[in-house]
Structure formats: C-alpha cells, structure tokens
C-alpha cells in the first residue's frame, strides 16, 4: 500500500522524507521468517534498506503499517496519535507522534507495549536515522555484535552509510563516517554528539499514552 493511501484512510500526512524513502524502495526488508537471515539478508547488504543494521529494530513495510492501523494498534487512547514505522524484538513500537508537531518535524517515539509509557527519541525522522546509526556502534557487545558485524563490518558500514546518505545532512554524514571509521563509540561520546548536534527540548522525555482508570 502506498503512503498516500494510508494517509487518506487515517487523516494524517507523512513527512516528505518517509515518502521519499518509500519511493526509493528503502522501506522493505523482505518477508520475515525462519530463513530471512540465510536467504534474504545477504541480498540486502549491497544496498541496505532503512536502518537494516539498527539495534533491536525491525522495519514495518507500508502494508504492515496499514494492517496494524486498521486493527487499531497504538490508538488505545484517542488523545494520542501514533503512526507505527518499526517494532522492537520485544514488541515495542517505534512510531511517528503527531501530538507535538507535524509537517517535517514529526517526532519519533518508542511506545512500550507492556507499560503506559512512550519515550521521545528524536525530533524528526532524519534525526532518528542519525541516532540509530550511531547507537548501533555504541558500546558494542563483542560477544553479540549484531548484524553490522556479520561478514566484513567495515564494508557493511560503508555500504550502509552510502545507501542512507541521501536522507542525512552533510554534517550527519560526516559524523557517522568518522564514527564508523573508528568502529565504536562510548555512551559518553554519543551523548556529547547529540548535545552538540541536536537541539530538541523534548528529547528523552516520556509520557503516559493511556488514560489512567
């Protein structure tokens, strides 16, 4: 389903960046299943789709988004307007949140599935991509390094940045490139980067998304 069809059904507007990602074929990780890693993942590595290597994030294609929204997912309390874009392995939701801002600066939030809390991660989709790419190499667990270290990590990093560069600012590309060249980032270094590069008053704040009974 095209983003415009979802917009018409649910009366909202995606940021232009999301529509560009769709038009460029960046919103599809292929069919998930027991053989995804062996058969589909290798075909995606040459031109990684959106946030393929991000930690604990599984992208939803637009058909999946449409199905979840049709089922009323994330609309338990009509006061809050969420539009899902991805899930975590535990079943939490990454979503666009339309209550704070709209237009191109729709914040991205993490909606916890097992508690009445949503955390604001970034002021818009572009900053969310930037953040996720940096977090992927932050305090990497050498025992469980994730998909980015599957095969040649340096080559994976190069191709990941190459496929995502059109959706980032020149400054964000520069920071990610230098970080990937170093191969790792500490939590303190990540915090310093975000404080210097992102000015967003609600970042890391949280709120309840269901009315307490």
XYZ file of N, CA and C in Angstrom:
639
model
N 0.842 -1.194 0.000
C 0.000 0.000 0.000
C 0.879 1.248 0.000
N 0.504 2.226 -0.803
C 1.268 3.466 -0.871
C 1.002 4.335 0.363
N 2.000 5.138 0.795
C 1.787 6.018 1.948
C 0.579 6.933 1.780
N 0.328 7.402 0.563
C -0.809 8.305 0.329
C -2.138 7.630 0.631
N -2.223 6.329 0.391
C -3.460 5.601 0.693
C -3.680 5.500 2.199
N -2.593 5.276 2.944
C -2.704 5.220 4.405
C -3.094 6.589 4.952
N -2.517 7.641 4.390
C -2.870 8.998 4.801
C -4.357 9.257 4.627
N -4.890 8.878 3.501
C -6.301 9.131 3.218
C -7.209 8.354 4.161
N -6.813 7.132 4.486
C -7.625 6.301 5.366
C -7.652 6.827 6.798
N -6.546 7.425 7.235
C -6.417 7.781 8.651
C -6.219 9.278 8.890
N -6.343 10.082 7.866
C -6.382 11.540 8.005
C -5.149 12.104 8.704
N -3.989 11.869 8.112
C -2.752 12.489 8.576
C -1.843 12.631 7.368
N -0.669 13.251 7.558
C 0.292 13.419 6.479
C 1.671 12.940 6.926
N 2.226 12.000 6.174
C 3.595 11.576 6.431
C 4.574 12.710 6.127
N 5.711 12.748 6.826
C 6.780 13.661 6.404
C 7.237 13.316 4.986
N 7.696 14.309 4.254
C 8.161 14.076 2.883
C 9.294 13.052 2.847
N 10.126 13.023 3.885
C 11.242 12.088 3.915
C 10.746 10.644 3.906
N 9.683 10.362 4.630
C 9.135 8.997 4.650
C 8.662 8.596 3.254
N 7.996 9.516 2.575
C 7.520 9.220 1.222
C 8.681 9.024 0.258
N 9.755 9.781 0.452
C 10.929 9.608 -0.402
C 11.569 8.249 -0.165
N 11.649 7.835 1.081
C 12.180 6.517 1.403
C 11.348 5.418 0.739
N 10.046 5.585 0.754
C 9.170 4.615 0.096
C 9.430 4.598 -1.412
N 9.485 5.775 -2.011
C 9.697 5.871 -3.458
C 11.032 5.258 -3.872
N 12.029 5.335 -2.988
C 13.360 4.809 -3.286
C 13.502 3.328 -2.943
N 12.435 2.701 -2.502
C 12.490 1.285 -2.160
C 13.225 0.975 -0.879
N 13.287 1.941 0.033
C 14.056 1.787 1.263
C 13.253 1.248 2.441
N 11.965 1.005 2.262
C 11.118 0.623 3.396
C 10.743 -0.862 3.395
N 11.523 -1.680 2.735
C 11.181 -3.099 2.648
C 12.391 -3.964 2.969
N 12.283 -4.752 4.029
C 13.336 -5.688 4.411
C 13.079 -7.089 3.863
N 12.035 -7.252 3.051
C 11.686 -8.579 2.582
C 10.805 -9.299 3.581
N 10.389 -10.502 3.218
C 9.461 -11.277 4.060
C 10.203 -11.877 5.248
N 9.733 -11.576 6.450
C 10.342 -12.142 7.650
C 9.944 -13.607 7.807
N 10.827 -14.384 8.369
C 10.570 -15.800 8.589
C 11.844 -16.485 9.040
N 11.787 -17.796 9.271
C 12.950 -18.516 9.799
C 14.163 -18.502 8.879
N 13.957 -18.253 7.584
C 15.079 -18.257 6.646
C 15.481 -16.836 6.210
N 14.954 -15.822 6.880
C 15.264 -14.444 6.489
C 16.770 -14.179 6.530
N 17.433 -14.589 7.605
C 18.858 -14.280 7.750
C 19.689 -14.990 6.687
N 19.355 -16.236 6.380
C 20.164 -17.005 5.441
C 19.903 -16.612 3.990
N 18.657 -16.291 3.646
C 18.314 -16.114 2.238
C 18.044 -14.669 1.822
N 17.457 -13.874 2.701
C 17.071 -12.517 2.317
C 18.103 -11.489 2.742
N 18.578 -11.592 3.974
C 19.557 -10.623 4.478
C 20.758 -10.459 3.552
N 21.361 -11.540 3.030
C 22.525 -11.350 2.145
C 22.216 -10.541 0.895
N 20.974 -10.598 0.414
C 20.616 -9.836 -0.789
C 20.436 -8.357 -0.495
N 20.272 -7.998 0.784
C 20.041 -6.606 1.165
C 21.334 -5.851 1.461
N 22.424 -6.571 1.664
C 23.650 -5.948 2.156
C 24.313 -5.011 1.150
N 24.106 -5.226 -0.144
C 24.747 -4.367 -1.142
C 24.184 -2.950 -1.108
N 22.910 -2.831 -0.837
C 22.269 -1.512 -0.731
C 21.271 -1.600 0.425
N 21.751 -1.467 1.650
C 20.900 -1.705 2.822
C 19.674 -0.797 2.871
N 18.488 -1.375 3.059
C 17.291 -0.549 3.248
C 17.325 0.140 4.605
N 16.297 0.910 4.882
C 16.290 1.778 6.054
C 16.607 1.032 7.344
N 17.694 1.455 7.986
C 18.088 1.004 9.318
C 18.211 -0.516 9.428
N 18.702 -1.147 8.356
C 18.850 -2.603 8.350
C 19.678 -3.100 9.525
N 20.713 -2.345 9.911
C 21.643 -2.810 10.938
C 21.354 -2.240 12.321
N 20.278 -1.493 12.476
C 19.990 -0.867 13.767
C 19.767 -1.916 14.846
N 20.116 -1.566 16.070
C 19.944 -2.479 17.201
C 18.471 -2.657 17.553
N 18.038 -3.894 17.645
C 16.704 -4.221 18.151
C 15.611 -3.410 17.463
N 15.617 -3.413 16.150
C 14.609 -2.692 15.376
C 14.276 -3.499 14.135
N 12.986 -3.711 13.900
C 12.517 -4.398 12.700
C 11.567 -3.462 11.966
N 11.939 -3.112 10.761
C 11.171 -2.145 9.983
C 9.830 -2.736 9.547
N 8.793 -1.913 9.570
C 7.488 -2.285 9.024
C 7.357 -1.718 7.621
N 7.027 -2.565 6.641
C 6.716 -2.001 5.335
C 5.321 -1.368 5.387
N 4.946 -0.651 4.360
C 3.700 0.118 4.425
C 2.463 -0.777 4.505
N 2.532 -1.962 3.924
C 1.385 -2.879 4.029
C 1.196 -3.336 5.464
N 2.298 -3.598 6.172
C 2.221 -3.979 7.576
C 1.694 -2.825 8.410
N 2.158 -1.596 8.115
C 1.660 -0.412 8.824
C 0.160 -0.291 8.641
N -0.305 -0.454 7.415
C -1.738 -0.331 7.123
C -2.536 -1.363 7.900
N -2.028 -2.589 7.975
C -2.735 -3.648 8.710
C -2.825 -3.327 10.192
N -1.724 -2.891 10.783
C -1.731 -2.572 12.210
C -2.664 -1.400 12.512
N -2.665 -0.398 11.662
C -3.519 0.758 11.902
C -4.986 0.403 11.696
N -5.268 -0.488 10.767
C -6.641 -0.934 10.550
C -7.165 -1.682 11.771
N -6.266 -2.389 12.451
C -6.641 -3.131 13.655
C -6.727 -2.229 14.890
N -6.395 -0.955 14.721
C -6.467 -0.018 15.837
C -5.264 -0.036 16.743
N -4.174 -0.646 16.294
C -2.970 -0.681 17.117
C -2.485 0.738 17.396
N -2.036 0.955 18.633
C -1.471 2.231 19.083
C -2.496 3.346 19.217
N -3.773 2.991 19.178
C -4.798 4.015 19.343
C -5.720 3.677 20.519
N -5.125 3.086 21.565
C -5.921 2.727 22.737
C -6.518 3.966 23.393
N -5.775 5.052 23.357
C -6.274 6.325 23.862
C -6.314 7.296 22.685
N -7.507 7.731 22.272
C -7.611 8.571 21.074
C -6.954 9.944 21.218
N -6.556 10.313 22.426
C -5.889 11.604 22.620
C -4.552 11.623 21.885
N -3.876 10.490 21.854
C -2.545 10.403 21.266
C -2.618 9.784 19.881
N -1.920 10.408 18.928
C -1.936 9.941 17.547
C -0.560 9.431 17.162
N -0.435 8.098 17.096
C 0.801 7.439 16.714
C 0.643 6.790 15.341
N 1.701 6.805 14.554
C 1.741 6.072 13.294
C 2.987 5.189 13.331
N 2.831 3.868 13.424
C 3.990 2.980 13.591
C 4.876 2.943 12.361
N 6.193 2.786 12.598
C 7.139 2.626 11.491
C 8.032 1.398 11.687
N 8.145 0.905 12.925
C 9.006 -0.247 13.191
C 8.632 -0.829 14.548
N 9.159 -2.014 14.840
C 8.964 -2.643 16.146
C 10.309 -3.073 16.707
N 10.325 -3.316 18.000
C 11.499 -3.930 18.621
C 11.250 -5.429 18.707
N 12.292 -6.169 19.047
C 12.133 -7.605 19.184
C 11.169 -7.993 20.292
N 11.014 -7.111 21.272
C 10.127 -7.388 22.401
C 8.681 -6.985 22.124
N 8.427 -6.355 20.969
C 7.063 -5.953 20.637
C 6.729 -4.516 20.963
N 7.741 -3.702 21.284
C 7.507 -2.267 21.463
C 7.454 -1.610 20.084
N 6.962 -0.376 20.044
C 6.738 0.286 18.765
C 7.552 1.554 18.604
N 8.196 1.700 17.464
C 8.749 2.982 17.051
C 7.687 3.639 16.175
N 7.334 4.873 16.516
C 6.207 5.491 15.821
C 6.405 6.988 15.655
N 5.820 7.516 14.612
C 5.695 8.969 14.458
C 4.606 9.434 15.410
N 4.863 10.560 16.080
C 3.936 11.056 17.100
C 3.474 12.458 16.716
N 2.180 12.571 16.404
C 1.665 13.798 15.798
C 1.121 14.814 16.797
N 1.182 14.537 18.089
C 0.610 15.467 19.053
C 1.496 16.679 19.349
N 2.799 16.539 19.177
C 3.714 17.645 19.483
C 3.907 18.577 18.296
N 4.197 17.989 17.122
C 4.488 18.772 15.930
C 4.039 17.979 14.713
N 3.875 18.671 13.589
C 3.555 17.976 12.356
C 4.471 18.501 11.256
N 4.084 18.339 10.011
C 4.952 18.769 8.922
C 6.166 17.863 8.822
N 7.345 18.458 8.642
C 8.562 17.668 8.506
C 9.189 17.312 9.844
N 8.755 17.948 10.910
C 9.326 17.688 12.227
C 8.364 16.924 13.118
N 7.896 15.776 12.625
C 7.090 14.881 13.455
C 8.050 14.051 14.304
N 7.982 14.140 15.635
C 8.908 13.378 16.472
C 8.711 11.867 16.311
N 9.779 11.133 16.598
C 9.724 9.675 16.637
C 9.803 9.251 18.098
N 8.905 8.353 18.486
C 8.840 7.903 19.874
C 8.932 6.385 19.937
N 9.296 5.887 21.107
C 9.246 4.461 21.397
C 8.081 4.228 22.341
N 7.122 3.425 21.923
C 5.926 3.143 22.717
C 6.084 1.763 23.339
N 6.208 1.723 24.654
C 6.386 0.442 25.348
C 5.080 -0.329 25.333
N 5.137 -1.601 24.965
C 3.906 -2.385 24.850
C 3.394 -2.880 26.200
N 4.296 -2.986 27.188
C 3.896 -3.576 28.459
C 3.843 -2.562 29.594
N 3.913 -1.279 29.265
C 3.732 -0.242 30.277
C 3.150 0.993 29.615
N 2.527 1.827 30.408
C 1.852 3.015 29.889
C 2.854 4.160 29.757
N 3.802 3.974 28.826
C 4.855 4.982 28.672
C 5.346 5.028 27.226
N 5.535 6.231 26.730
C 6.173 6.444 25.436
C 7.335 7.407 25.638
N 8.478 7.093 25.036
C 9.678 7.911 25.187
C 9.981 8.607 23.865
N 10.232 9.898 23.910
C 10.524 10.681 22.709
C 12.009 10.525 22.373
N 12.294 10.003 21.173
C 13.658 9.678 20.774
C 14.312 10.744 19.911
N 13.553 11.369 19.023
C 14.135 12.323 18.077
C 13.063 13.289 17.605
N 13.496 14.474 17.158
C 12.532 15.496 16.755
C 11.940 15.236 15.381
N 12.580 14.393 14.577
C 12.044 14.073 13.256
C 12.687 12.787 12.755
N 12.223 12.309 11.615
C 12.694 11.042 11.076
C 14.172 11.098 10.704
N 14.627 12.212 10.172
C 16.040 12.336 9.798
C 16.945 12.188 11.007
N 16.630 12.868 12.088
C 17.443 12.752 13.301
C 17.345 11.353 13.901
N 16.204 10.700 13.744
C 16.043 9.331 14.233
C 16.983 8.391 13.480
N 17.081 8.539 12.166
C 18.007 7.726 11.377
C 19.435 7.949 11.854
N 19.806 9.203 12.021
C 21.139 9.576 12.516
C 21.418 8.923 13.864
N 20.485 9.045 14.781
C 20.634 8.483 16.121
C 20.793 6.970 16.076
N 19.950 6.301 15.306
C 20.006 4.840 15.257
C 21.319 4.338 14.669
N 21.823 5.023 13.677
C 23.087 4.590 13.086
C 24.238 4.743 14.074
N 24.228 5.796 14.861
C 25.257 5.970 15.879
C 25.104 4.960 17.015
N 23.875 4.726 17.442
C 23.645 3.806 18.550
C 24.071 2.383 18.204
N 24.033 2.035 16.926
C 24.397 0.688 16.518
C 25.835 0.349 16.869
N 26.721 1.337 16.861
C 28.136 1.085 17.188
C 28.505 1.616 18.573
N 27.517 1.958 19.383
C 27.770 2.468 20.731
C 27.850 1.314 21.726
N 28.965 1.250 22.443
C 29.169 0.196 23.457
C 28.838 -1.181 22.885
N 29.411 -1.500 21.731
C 29.120 -2.776 21.078
C 29.544 -3.950 21.946
N 28.677 -4.937 22.037
C 28.964 -6.168 22.778
C 29.761 -7.088 21.856
N 31.009 -7.319 22.171
C 31.847 -8.142 21.298
C 31.349 -9.583 21.197
N 30.586 -10.026 22.199
C 30.038 -11.386 22.154
C 28.796 -11.471 21.271
N 28.048 -10.356 21.202
C 26.845 -10.306 20.378
C 26.850 -8.994 19.589
N 27.695 -8.885 18.565
C 27.887 -7.599 17.885
C 26.750 -7.197 16.944
N 25.842 -8.113 16.635
C 24.704 -7.762 15.792
C 24.978 -7.935 14.308
N 23.994 -7.577 13.496
C 24.075 -7.795 12.054
C 25.201 -7.004 11.405
N 25.521 -5.831 11.953
C 26.535 -4.989 11.325
C 27.883 -5.699 11.241
N 28.157 -6.596 12.166
C 29.428 -7.326 12.191
C 29.325 -8.664 11.466
N 28.224 -8.879 10.760
C 28.062 -10.116 10.006
C 28.841 -10.015 8.697
N 29.986 -10.711 8.623
C 30.854 -10.588 7.460
C 31.874 -9.493 7.684
N 32.092 -8.677 6.679
C 33.065 -7.588 6.740
C 32.388 -6.340 7.298
N 32.646 -6.032 8.572
C 31.966 -4.916 9.220
C 32.284 -3.590 8.557
N 33.534 -3.377 8.186
C 33.911 -2.108 7.548
C 33.159 -1.918 6.235
N 33.028 -2.996 5.464
C 32.296 -2.921 4.199
C 30.813 -2.700 4.444
N 30.271 -3.363 5.462
C 28.864 -3.153 5.817
C 28.612 -1.696 6.197
N 29.517 -1.128 6.990
C 29.380 0.272 7.406
C 29.411 1.204 6.196
N 30.347 0.943 5.293
C 30.489 1.803 4.109
C 29.216 1.774 3.259
N 28.695 0.596 3.011
C 27.510 0.472 2.167
C 26.262 1.001 2.872
N 26.205 0.848 4.194
C 25.064 1.361 4.959
C 25.017 2.880 4.875
N 26.150 3.513 5.104
C 26.184 4.970 5.014
C 25.910 5.427 3.575
N 26.433 4.716 2.620
C 26.223 5.080 1.221
C 24.740 5.059 0.855
N 24.014 4.046 1.294
C 22.587 3.963 0.961
C 21.744 4.960 1.736
N 22.239 5.415 2.892
C 21.468 6.323 3.746
C 21.870 7.792 3.590
N 22.982 8.038 2.923
C 23.476 9.411 2.791
C 22.452 10.388 2.219
N 21.631 9.996 1.221
C 20.670 10.960 0.667
C 19.637 11.464 1.680
N 19.516 10.780 2.807
C 18.469 11.125 3.787
C 19.040 11.787 5.040
N 20.322 12.100 5.006
C 21.004 12.730 6.127
C 21.592 14.061 5.700
N 21.859 14.937 6.669
C 22.560 16.183 6.353
C 24.040 15.873 6.108
N 24.737 16.811 5.483
C 26.167 16.638 5.248
C 26.916 16.473 6.568
N 26.505 17.224 7.568
C 27.151 17.134 8.881
C 26.907 15.759 9.513
N 25.693 15.243 9.426
C 25.400 13.924 9.963
C 26.205 12.847 9.250
N 26.323 12.968 7.937
C 27.134 12.009 7.183
C 28.587 12.029 7.659
N 29.098 13.217 7.880
C 30.486 13.359 8.321
C 30.711 12.683 9.667
N 29.785 12.898 10.601
C 29.913 12.320 11.937
C 29.827 10.801 11.874
N 28.867 10.288 11.128
C 28.716 8.839 11.016
C 29.933 8.217 10.350
N 30.439 8.854 9.314
C 31.613 8.325 8.620
C 32.812 8.226 9.552
N 33.055 9.272 10.335
C 34.197 9.245 11.257
C 33.978 8.228 12.369
N 32.744 8.083 12.812
C 32.428 7.093 13.850
C 32.619 5.684 13.325
N 32.114 5.409 12.126
C 32.280 4.088 11.536
C 33.758 3.772 11.293
N 34.533 4.781 10.917
C 35.960 4.573 10.688
C 36.655 4.149 11.979
N 36.207 4.730 13.085
C 36.765 4.365 14.389
C 36.267 2.997 14.834
N 35.028 2.658 14.447
C 34.496 1.324 14.702
C 33.668 1.178 15.951
N 33.716 2.154 16.842
C 32.956 2.056 18.080
C 32.760 3.438 18.682
N 31.831 3.515 19.606
C 31.504 4.779 20.270
C 31.101 4.449 21.692
N 31.511 5.266 22.649
C 31.063 5.069 24.030
C 29.760 5.832 24.250
N 29.064 5.474 25.299
C 27.817 6.172 25.629
C 28.080 7.652 25.890
N 29.191 7.955 26.542
C 29.535 9.349 26.826
C 29.802 10.113 25.535
N 30.499 9.475 24.584
C 30.767 10.129 23.309
C 29.482 10.364 22.526
N 28.571 9.391 22.570
C 27.282 9.563 21.900
C 26.503 10.719 22.511
N 26.486 10.806 23.823
C 25.784 11.892 24.498
C 26.350 13.246 24.094
N 27.670 13.337 24.014
C 28.300 14.593 23.623
C 27.913 14.990 22.201
N 27.864 14.024 21.298
C 27.483 14.304 19.912
C 26.049 14.820 19.846
N 25.167 14.154 20.543
C 23.760 14.540 20.494
C 23.535 15.913 21.115
N 24.236 16.198 22.201
C 24.097 17.514 22.830
C 24.602 18.619 21.912
N 25.641 18.327 21.141
C 26.227 19.339 20.263
C 25.450 19.503 18.962
N 24.854 18.423 18.469
C 24.282 18.428 17.124
C 22.762 18.522 17.077
N 22.095 18.153 18.161
C 20.633 18.113 18.140
C 20.078 19.012 19.225
N 19.274 19.949 18.818
C 18.623 20.861 19.755
C 17.124 20.559 19.759
N 16.699 19.772 20.738
C 15.295 19.356 20.804
C 14.885 19.232 22.264
N 13.998 20.080 22.690
C 13.703 20.206 24.121
C 13.044 18.973 24.726
N 12.347 18.183 23.912
C 11.621 17.026 24.453
C 12.391 15.719 24.344
N 13.588 15.762 23.803
C 14.339 14.529 23.599
C 14.575 13.798 24.922
N 14.308 12.493 24.909
C 14.461 11.593 26.060
C 13.409 11.800 27.146
N 12.445 12.680 26.915
C 11.343 12.796 27.870
C 10.303 11.720 27.574
N 9.446 11.440 28.524
C 8.441 10.390 28.330
C 7.097 10.843 28.863
N 6.059 10.116 28.484
C 4.705 10.480 28.890
C 3.823 9.235 28.855
N 2.751 9.205 29.675
C 1.782 8.106 29.596
C 0.900 8.302 28.363
N 0.576 7.216 27.674
C -0.233 7.352 26.462
C -1.635 6.765 26.604
N -1.946 6.267 27.783
C -3.299 5.796 28.054
C -3.820 6.486 29.301
N -5.103 6.779 29.314
C -5.710 7.429 30.467
C -5.776 6.450 31.621
N -5.286 6.909 32.770
C -5.347 6.060 33.967
C -6.793 5.910 34.417
N -7.168 4.698 34.751
C -8.547 4.427 35.208
C -8.573 4.331 36.728
